[in-house]
Every structure is written in structure tokens, then in C-alpha cells.
Amino acid sequence: MKKYAAVFHILFIALFLTSCKPKKNIVYMSNDNFQQEVSQARYAGLHIQEGDQLQILVSAFDDIAVRPFNIGTMNRTGTSGSTANNTAITPSEYTVSSDGTIVFPVLGPVYCKGMTKQQLKEDLESRLKRYLTDPLVTITLTNFNISVLGEVKSPGQKTSPTEKLNIFQAIALAGDLTYDANRTNIKLIRTSEATGKDETVSLDLSEASIVNSPYYYLQQNDILYVEPDRNKQVAVNTDSATDKWIRYGGVALGIVTLIITLTRK
């Protein structure tokens, strides 16, 4: 009986060790290794791209003079009286065309592709000073979209409520990573402004130095792909039934061999 008790004890330990093996790299920023910093991450603002939808509002001290520069009020330039004065000025929406321009009232085509919102604001205000005293331009991007694919709980295209979006906030929009996600190799796909081609970089979320990466803050239309870890890839590419038979068959063979060895003594 003592021999069989020893066998079952060994079997229990073997099953416990195989079923409770800890998974590595599931903690964000667990490796505090700042010796491999890429560069200090600084939010420089979004760079305007083709297809961006911009809400632009022009305001100034003279409400009548400013009307021609806002689409919603440009047709009421010659209107006078309390009705016109009570008409609220709402932002006008512009879509950046394939040639990188928006067509602005009075000013005509204005090239803005590659600019930050602050640069476009300063450019428009400089042009408007010819017509207005102390013009103020307000710009809002209304279609800041990113795509998060792979091992996340809610993959797909996401619209950010804020224009200052870092990689962790983007993952949060997708419901966080799954248990099977490879946190050490997140692919970021971004269209290069210089070449117009897509470039791919790998980001390691287990490193604390990720906050210093120049890719820590995302741009509109970025794509994040979270690949499965090695265990998930092996499981998907291996027939599950065959894999179970091999695994449990090996355990059973080992147990039988152990029993035969003990009973012969």
C-alpha cells in the first residue's frame, strides 16, 4: 500500500506542476530598465493628414466682420438687426483633400498637411490679420481614429475622445489585452510623413522605458497589432485532440513504468 501511496503522491505533484506553471510577461512595465531609452517622449501635437475632418471657428471683436470667414454665417454678411446679432456662430467643418489643402472662405486653398493644429492656427491667424483685428482661430479634429487588432478583448477601429492619446489609453479603448497577448512585441503601424509609406515598429510594454519612446503617443490612423504569445501560437497550430493524447499518453506511460519499477522491488 505504501508503494501505491507513493505513486499517487508523485502523480499529484506532477499534475500540479504542469497545471500551475506561471505565465511570463503579463505585467506592464515590469522591467525597470531605463538604460535602453530611445528618446524622451514629448507630445508634439497631432500632424494633420489627408482625410482629416477639422472644425474651425474664426472669432474677433467685430461680429459682423468675422461672418465671411465662417461657413455658417458667410451668407448673412449684409444682414443687420437683432435677428442677425442673435445668430450663434458655429464651427465650420473642413476635410483635408488629397492634395493636403482645405478651401477656406475668402482665403481660398490653404495647405495644411503635415502641420500640427497649432501651426495651422498660427498660419490662419496670420492670413486673417489682413481682414480682421486680433482674429482668434479654434481648431478641433473630429475624426481621431485608431485601429487595435489581435489579442485584445474588443478589437476594431476606435474613436478617441481625446487628441492626446498614448498606447495604454489606446489599449484601454479596446478593453485591455487578453491573457494570451504577447506584451513584449506590440506592432505599431504608422504612415510615414516623409515617404508616405507604412512603417512598422515593435514596442515592449513590459519595459518601463516605453514611456520614453517617441511612439508612446499615437497619431490618428495608427494601427496597433497585438500578436498572440508563443503558447497560443503553438496551441492554434497543433491539433488539440492529438496534442492531448500525446501529453496524457506520455504521463500515463510514465506512471505505468513507475508502477512496474516499484512492484518489482
Short mmCIF file of C-alpha atoms in Angstrom, two decimals:
data_model
loop_
_atom_site.label_atom_id
_atom_site.label_comp_id
_atom_site.label_asym_id
_atom_site.label_seq_id
_atom_site.Cartn_x
_atom_site.Cartn_y
_atom_site.Cartn_z
CA MET A 1 0.00 0.00 0.00
CA LYS A 2 2.85 2.34 0.78
CA LYS A 3 4.19 1.81 -2.74
CA TYR A 4 0.85 2.78 -4.32
CA ALA A 5 0.51 5.76 -1.99
CA ALA A 6 3.91 6.95 -3.18
CA VAL A 7 2.79 6.55 -6.80
CA PHE A 8 -0.35 8.65 -6.30
CA HIS A 9 1.65 11.24 -4.39
CA ILE A 10 4.11 11.57 -7.31
CA LEU A 11 1.20 11.74 -9.77
CA PHE A 12 -0.46 14.56 -7.81
CA ILE A 13 2.76 16.57 -7.72
CA ALA A 14 3.31 16.09 -11.46
CA LEU A 15 -0.21 17.25 -12.34
CA PHE A 16 0.08 20.23 -10.01
CA LEU A 17 3.35 21.37 -11.55
CA THR A 18 2.11 21.04 -15.14
CA SER A 19 -1.21 22.81 -14.50
CA CYS A 20 0.10 25.70 -12.39
CA LYS A 21 3.02 26.82 -14.48
CA PRO A 22 3.11 30.63 -14.27
CA LYS A 23 2.82 32.69 -17.43
CA LYS A 24 5.59 35.18 -18.09
CA ASN A 25 5.34 38.79 -19.23
CA ILE A 26 1.76 39.55 -18.22
CA VAL A 27 2.63 42.65 -16.18
CA TYR A 28 3.00 46.03 -17.87
CA MET A 29 6.24 47.95 -17.28
CA SER A 30 7.63 45.23 -15.02
CA ASN A 31 11.23 45.66 -16.21
CA ASP A 32 12.52 48.97 -14.93
CA ASN A 33 15.33 49.18 -17.47
CA PHE A 34 15.94 52.80 -18.39
CA GLN A 35 19.42 52.11 -19.77
CA GLN A 36 17.85 51.34 -23.16
CA GLU A 37 15.80 54.50 -23.51
CA VAL A 38 15.10 55.52 -27.10
CA SER A 39 14.37 59.19 -26.50
CA GLN A 40 12.28 61.33 -24.22
CA ALA A 41 8.62 61.09 -25.23
CA ARG A 42 7.14 64.51 -25.72
CA TYR A 43 3.68 65.24 -27.02
CA ALA A 44 4.21 67.50 -30.03
CA GLY A 45 0.61 67.51 -31.18
CA LEU A 46 -1.15 65.72 -33.99
CA HIS A 47 0.05 66.13 -37.55
CA ILE A 48 -2.77 66.84 -39.97
CA GLN A 49 -3.31 64.11 -42.55
CA GLU A 50 -5.29 63.62 -45.73
CA GLY A 51 -8.93 62.89 -44.92
CA ASP A 52 -8.85 64.59 -41.52
CA GLN A 53 -12.02 66.45 -40.61
CA LEU A 54 -11.29 69.78 -38.95
CA GLN A 55 -13.78 72.02 -37.20
CA ILE A 56 -12.53 75.60 -37.48
CA LEU A 57 -14.09 78.63 -35.80
CA VAL A 58 -12.94 82.19 -36.50
CA SER A 59 -13.82 84.86 -33.96
CA ALA A 60 -12.93 88.53 -33.47
CA PHE A 61 -14.19 91.66 -31.74
CA ASP A 62 -16.26 92.68 -34.75
CA ASP A 63 -19.01 90.07 -35.11
CA ILE A 64 -20.12 91.39 -38.49
CA ALA A 65 -16.61 91.47 -39.98
CA VAL A 66 -15.96 87.88 -38.96
CA ARG A 67 -19.03 86.41 -40.67
CA PRO A 68 -17.47 85.85 -44.13
CA PHE A 69 -14.82 83.57 -42.59
CA ASN A 70 -17.29 81.09 -41.08
CA ILE A 71 -19.32 79.00 -43.49
CA GLY A 72 -22.43 79.10 -41.31
CA THR A 73 -22.61 82.90 -41.35
CA MET A 74 -20.85 83.90 -44.58
CA ASN A 75 -24.19 84.25 -46.41
CA ARG A 76 -25.51 86.68 -43.78
CA THR A 77 -22.73 89.23 -44.13
CA GLY A 78 -25.05 92.01 -45.24
CA THR A 79 -27.78 91.17 -42.73
CA SER A 80 -28.41 93.66 -39.96
CA GLY A 81 -30.71 93.82 -36.97
CA SER A 82 -31.32 91.80 -33.83
CA THR A 83 -32.00 88.58 -35.73
CA ALA A 84 -28.51 88.52 -37.21
CA ASN A 85 -26.91 89.57 -33.94
CA ASN A 86 -28.58 86.71 -32.07
CA THR A 87 -27.37 84.10 -34.58
CA ALA A 88 -24.75 81.97 -32.92
CA ILE A 89 -21.55 81.30 -34.86
CA THR A 90 -20.81 77.59 -35.01
CA PRO A 91 -17.56 75.93 -36.15
CA SER A 92 -17.26 75.10 -39.84
CA GLU A 93 -16.08 71.63 -40.87
CA TYR A 94 -13.37 71.09 -43.48
CA THR A 95 -11.99 67.85 -44.91
CA VAL A 96 -8.32 67.79 -45.86
CA SER A 97 -8.20 66.90 -49.55
CA SER A 98 -5.80 64.55 -51.34
CA ASP A 99 -3.53 67.48 -52.18
CA GLY A 100 -3.24 68.38 -48.49
CA THR A 101 -5.37 71.53 -48.56
CA ILE A 102 -8.64 72.87 -47.19
CA VAL A 103 -10.64 75.51 -49.04
CA PHE A 104 -11.16 78.37 -46.61
CA PRO A 105 -13.68 81.19 -47.14
CA VAL A 106 -12.08 84.32 -48.65
CA LEU A 107 -8.56 82.88 -48.23
CA GLY A 108 -9.01 80.07 -50.75
CA PRO A 109 -6.91 76.86 -50.66
CA VAL A 110 -4.74 76.59 -47.55
CA TYR A 111 -2.11 73.83 -47.42
CA CYS A 112 -2.09 72.13 -44.02
CA LYS A 113 -0.99 68.50 -44.46
CA GLY A 114 1.80 67.65 -42.02
CA MET A 115 1.14 70.71 -39.86
CA THR A 116 0.17 70.50 -36.22
CA LYS A 117 -3.05 72.17 -35.19
CA GLN A 118 -1.03 74.93 -33.54
CA GLN A 119 0.89 75.59 -36.76
CA LEU A 120 -2.33 75.77 -38.80
CA LYS A 121 -3.90 78.05 -36.19
CA GLU A 122 -0.96 80.46 -36.38
CA ASP A 123 -0.94 80.34 -40.19
CA LEU A 124 -4.67 81.16 -40.45
CA GLU A 125 -4.49 83.92 -37.85
CA SER A 126 -1.57 85.48 -39.73
CA ARG A 127 -3.55 85.46 -43.00
CA LEU A 128 -6.72 86.78 -41.34
CA LYS A 129 -4.96 89.81 -39.84
CA ARG A 130 -5.25 91.38 -43.27
CA TYR A 131 -9.02 91.48 -42.81
CA LEU A 132 -9.66 91.33 -39.04
CA THR A 133 -8.33 92.91 -35.87
CA ASP A 134 -6.92 90.33 -33.45
CA PRO A 135 -8.51 87.24 -35.07
CA LEU A 136 -8.73 84.07 -32.99
CA VAL A 137 -8.88 80.65 -34.64
CA THR A 138 -10.01 77.49 -32.83
CA ILE A 139 -9.36 74.09 -34.45
CA THR A 140 -10.71 70.69 -33.43
CA LEU A 141 -10.03 67.31 -35.05
CA THR A 142 -13.30 65.37 -35.10
CA ASN A 143 -12.21 62.01 -36.56
CA PHE A 144 -9.24 60.87 -34.48
CA ASN A 145 -9.47 57.15 -35.26
CA ILE A 146 -7.07 54.31 -34.48
CA SER A 147 -7.33 50.56 -35.07
CA VAL A 148 -6.45 47.94 -32.44
CA LEU A 149 -6.25 44.35 -33.68
CA GLY A 150 -5.20 40.95 -32.41
CA GLU A 151 -5.19 39.76 -28.80
CA VAL A 152 -7.42 42.45 -27.27
CA LYS A 153 -10.87 42.00 -25.79
CA SER A 154 -12.63 44.36 -28.21
CA PRO A 155 -10.69 44.69 -31.50
CA GLY A 156 -11.63 47.14 -34.22
CA GLN A 157 -11.48 50.80 -35.13
CA LYS A 158 -11.74 53.13 -32.14
CA THR A 159 -12.51 56.84 -31.98
CA SER A 160 -10.56 58.62 -29.28
CA PRO A 161 -12.36 61.20 -27.13
CA THR A 162 -9.05 63.00 -26.67
CA GLU A 163 -6.39 64.04 -29.16
CA LYS A 164 -3.55 63.31 -26.74
CA LEU A 165 -3.63 59.52 -26.73
CA ASN A 166 -0.87 57.21 -25.53
CA ILE A 167 -0.52 53.50 -26.22
CA PHE A 168 -2.01 52.40 -22.89
CA GLN A 169 -5.08 54.58 -23.41
CA ALA A 170 -5.49 53.06 -26.87
CA ILE A 171 -5.37 49.55 -25.40
CA ALA A 172 -7.92 50.60 -22.79
CA LEU A 173 -10.29 51.65 -25.60
CA ALA A 174 -10.04 48.06 -26.85
CA GLY A 175 -10.87 46.59 -23.44
CA ASP A 176 -7.26 45.72 -22.47
CA LEU A 177 -5.08 42.86 -23.71
CA THR A 178 -6.16 39.24 -23.39
CA TYR A 179 -4.31 36.72 -21.23
CA ASP A 180 -2.71 35.23 -24.38
CA ALA A 181 -1.28 38.54 -25.65
CA ASN A 182 2.44 38.92 -26.21
CA ARG A 183 3.12 42.11 -24.28
CA THR A 184 6.77 42.20 -25.31
CA ASN A 185 6.15 42.67 -29.05
CA ILE A 186 3.29 45.06 -29.89
CA LYS A 187 3.37 46.13 -33.53
CA LEU A 188 2.66 49.79 -34.32
CA ILE A 189 1.94 50.57 -37.98
CA ARG A 190 2.13 54.24 -38.94
CA THR A 191 2.23 56.07 -42.26
CA SER A 192 5.49 58.00 -42.58
CA GLU A 193 5.02 61.67 -43.39
CA ALA A 194 8.36 61.74 -45.21
CA THR A 195 7.86 58.75 -47.52
CA GLY A 196 4.09 58.26 -47.49
CA LYS A 197 4.68 54.55 -46.81
CA ASP A 198 3.69 52.48 -43.80
CA GLU A 199 6.40 51.79 -41.26
CA THR A 200 6.24 49.17 -38.51
CA VAL A 201 7.91 49.38 -35.09
CA SER A 202 7.86 46.93 -32.19
CA LEU A 203 7.05 48.09 -28.68
CA ASP A 204 7.70 46.20 -25.45
CA LEU A 205 5.04 47.02 -22.85
CA SER A 206 6.90 45.07 -20.18
CA GLU A 207 9.65 47.71 -20.18
CA ALA A 208 9.12 50.81 -18.06
CA SER A 209 11.12 52.78 -20.62
CA ILE A 210 8.16 52.54 -23.02
CA VAL A 211 7.04 55.92 -21.65
CA ASN A 212 10.19 57.43 -23.17
CA SER A 213 9.61 56.04 -26.65
CA PRO A 214 8.88 58.52 -29.46
CA TYR A 215 5.98 56.20 -30.34
CA TYR A 216 4.41 56.38 -26.88
CA TYR A 217 1.86 58.94 -28.11
CA LEU A 218 -0.24 57.85 -31.08
CA GLN A 219 -1.18 59.69 -34.23
CA GLN A 220 -4.57 59.44 -35.94
CA ASN A 221 -4.98 56.37 -38.18
CA ASP A 222 -2.27 54.42 -36.32
CA ILE A 223 -2.74 50.64 -36.22
CA LEU A 224 -1.79 48.52 -33.20
CA TYR A 225 -1.46 44.78 -33.70
CA VAL A 226 -1.14 42.60 -30.59
CA GLU A 227 0.20 39.20 -31.55
CA PRO A 228 -0.51 36.05 -29.51
CA ASP A 229 2.23 34.67 -27.30
CA ARG A 230 4.16 31.54 -28.23
CA ASN A 231 1.90 29.22 -26.21
CA LYS A 232 -1.19 30.47 -28.05
CA GLN A 233 0.51 30.15 -31.42
CA VAL A 234 1.54 26.56 -30.69
CA ALA A 235 -1.92 25.69 -29.43
CA VAL A 236 -3.62 27.10 -32.53
CA ASN A 237 -1.26 25.33 -34.93
CA THR A 238 -1.42 21.96 -33.17
CA ASP A 239 -4.35 19.60 -33.38
CA SER A 240 -5.80 19.78 -29.87
CA ALA A 241 -7.00 16.18 -29.73
CA THR A 242 -3.68 14.78 -30.90
CA ASP A 243 -1.83 17.07 -28.54
CA LYS A 244 -3.89 15.85 -25.57
CA TRP A 245 -3.33 12.19 -26.44
CA ILE A 246 0.40 12.73 -26.71
CA ARG A 247 0.58 14.70 -23.47
CA TYR A 248 -1.60 12.43 -21.34
CA GLY A 249 -0.26 9.32 -23.04
CA GLY A 250 3.22 10.33 -22.01
CA VAL A 251 2.09 10.87 -18.42
CA ALA A 252 0.29 7.51 -18.38
CA LEU A 253 3.33 5.72 -19.78
CA GLY A 254 5.50 7.29 -17.14
CA ILE A 255 3.11 6.20 -14.38
CA VAL A 256 2.94 2.61 -15.69
CA THR A 257 6.72 2.48 -15.88
CA LEU A 258 6.96 3.77 -12.31
CA ILE A 259 4.42 1.20 -11.03
CA ILE A 260 6.25 -1.67 -12.73
CA THR A 261 9.54 -0.50 -11.26
CA LEU A 262 8.11 -0.27 -7.73
CA THR A 263 6.30 -3.62 -7.84
CA ARG A 264 9.41 -5.46 -8.95
CA LYS A 265 11.33 -4.39 -5.84
#
